[in-house]
Amino acid sequence: MDNTFQVQGMTCGHCEMAVKKAIARLDPEAKVEIDRSAGKVDVHSNKAREDIAHAIADEGYQVA
């Protein structure tokens, strides 16, 4: 499944890595693309959208 999330609070490369690692812990096979300036995170994963959003939010970011 492909999901796109609007993520607020990513301000640097470290933020991007934190989001990628959070998703990788949930699904090591997930493909993640991040456009930090747009606050957009595209995820290709078999995991539920809610689970991915929760993993990102657990890192301290607001997810829509």
PDB file of C-alpha atoms in Angstrom, residues 12-38:
ATOM      1  CA  CYS A  12      16.596  18.828   9.587  1.00  0.00           C
ATOM      2  CA  GLY A  13      18.228  15.665   8.316  1.00  0.00           C
ATOM      3  CA  HIS A  14      18.170  14.198  11.819  1.00  0.00           C
ATOM      4  CA  CYS A  15      14.379  14.588  11.849  1.00  0.00           C
ATOM      5  CA  GLU A  16      14.139  12.735   8.544  1.00  0.00           C
ATOM      6  CA  MET A  17      16.285   9.900   9.860  1.00  0.00           C
ATOM      7  CA  ALA A  18      14.160   9.655  13.019  1.00  0.00           C
ATOM      8  CA  VAL A  19      11.012   9.281  10.912  1.00  0.00           C
ATOM      9  CA  LYS A  20      12.652   6.735   8.590  1.00  0.00           C
ATOM     10  CA  LYS A  21      13.954   4.683  11.513  1.00  0.00           C
ATOM     11  CA  ALA A  22      10.562   4.724  13.250  1.00  0.00           C
ATOM     12  CA  ILE A  23       8.918   3.356  10.111  1.00  0.00           C
ATOM     13  CA  ALA A  24      11.718   0.809   9.607  1.00  0.00           C
ATOM     14  CA  ARG A  25      11.193  -0.528  13.138  1.00  0.00           C
ATOM     15  CA  LEU A  26       7.548  -1.131  12.245  1.00  0.00           C
ATOM     16  CA  ASP A  27       8.258  -2.492   8.753  1.00  0.00           C
ATOM     17  CA  PRO A  28      11.885  -3.116   7.737  1.00  0.00           C
ATOM     18  CA  GLU A  29      10.747  -3.643   4.125  1.00  0.00           C
ATOM     19  CA  ALA A  30       8.981  -0.263   3.854  1.00  0.00           C
ATOM     20  CA  LYS A  31      10.100   2.211   1.221  1.00  0.00           C
ATOM     21  CA  VAL A  32      10.109   5.785   2.532  1.00  0.00           C
ATOM     22  CA  GLU A  33      10.528   9.042   0.633  1.00  0.00           C
ATOM     23  CA  ILE A  34      10.561  12.340   2.492  1.00  0.00           C
ATOM     24  CA  ASP A  35      10.147  15.879   1.164  1.00  0.00           C
ATOM     25  CA  ARG A  36      11.053  17.855   4.285  1.00  0.00           C
ATOM     26  CA  SER A  37      10.313  21.279   2.792  1.00  0.00           C
ATOM     27  CA  ALA A  38       6.761  20.161   1.919  1.00  0.00           C
TER      28      ALA A  38
END
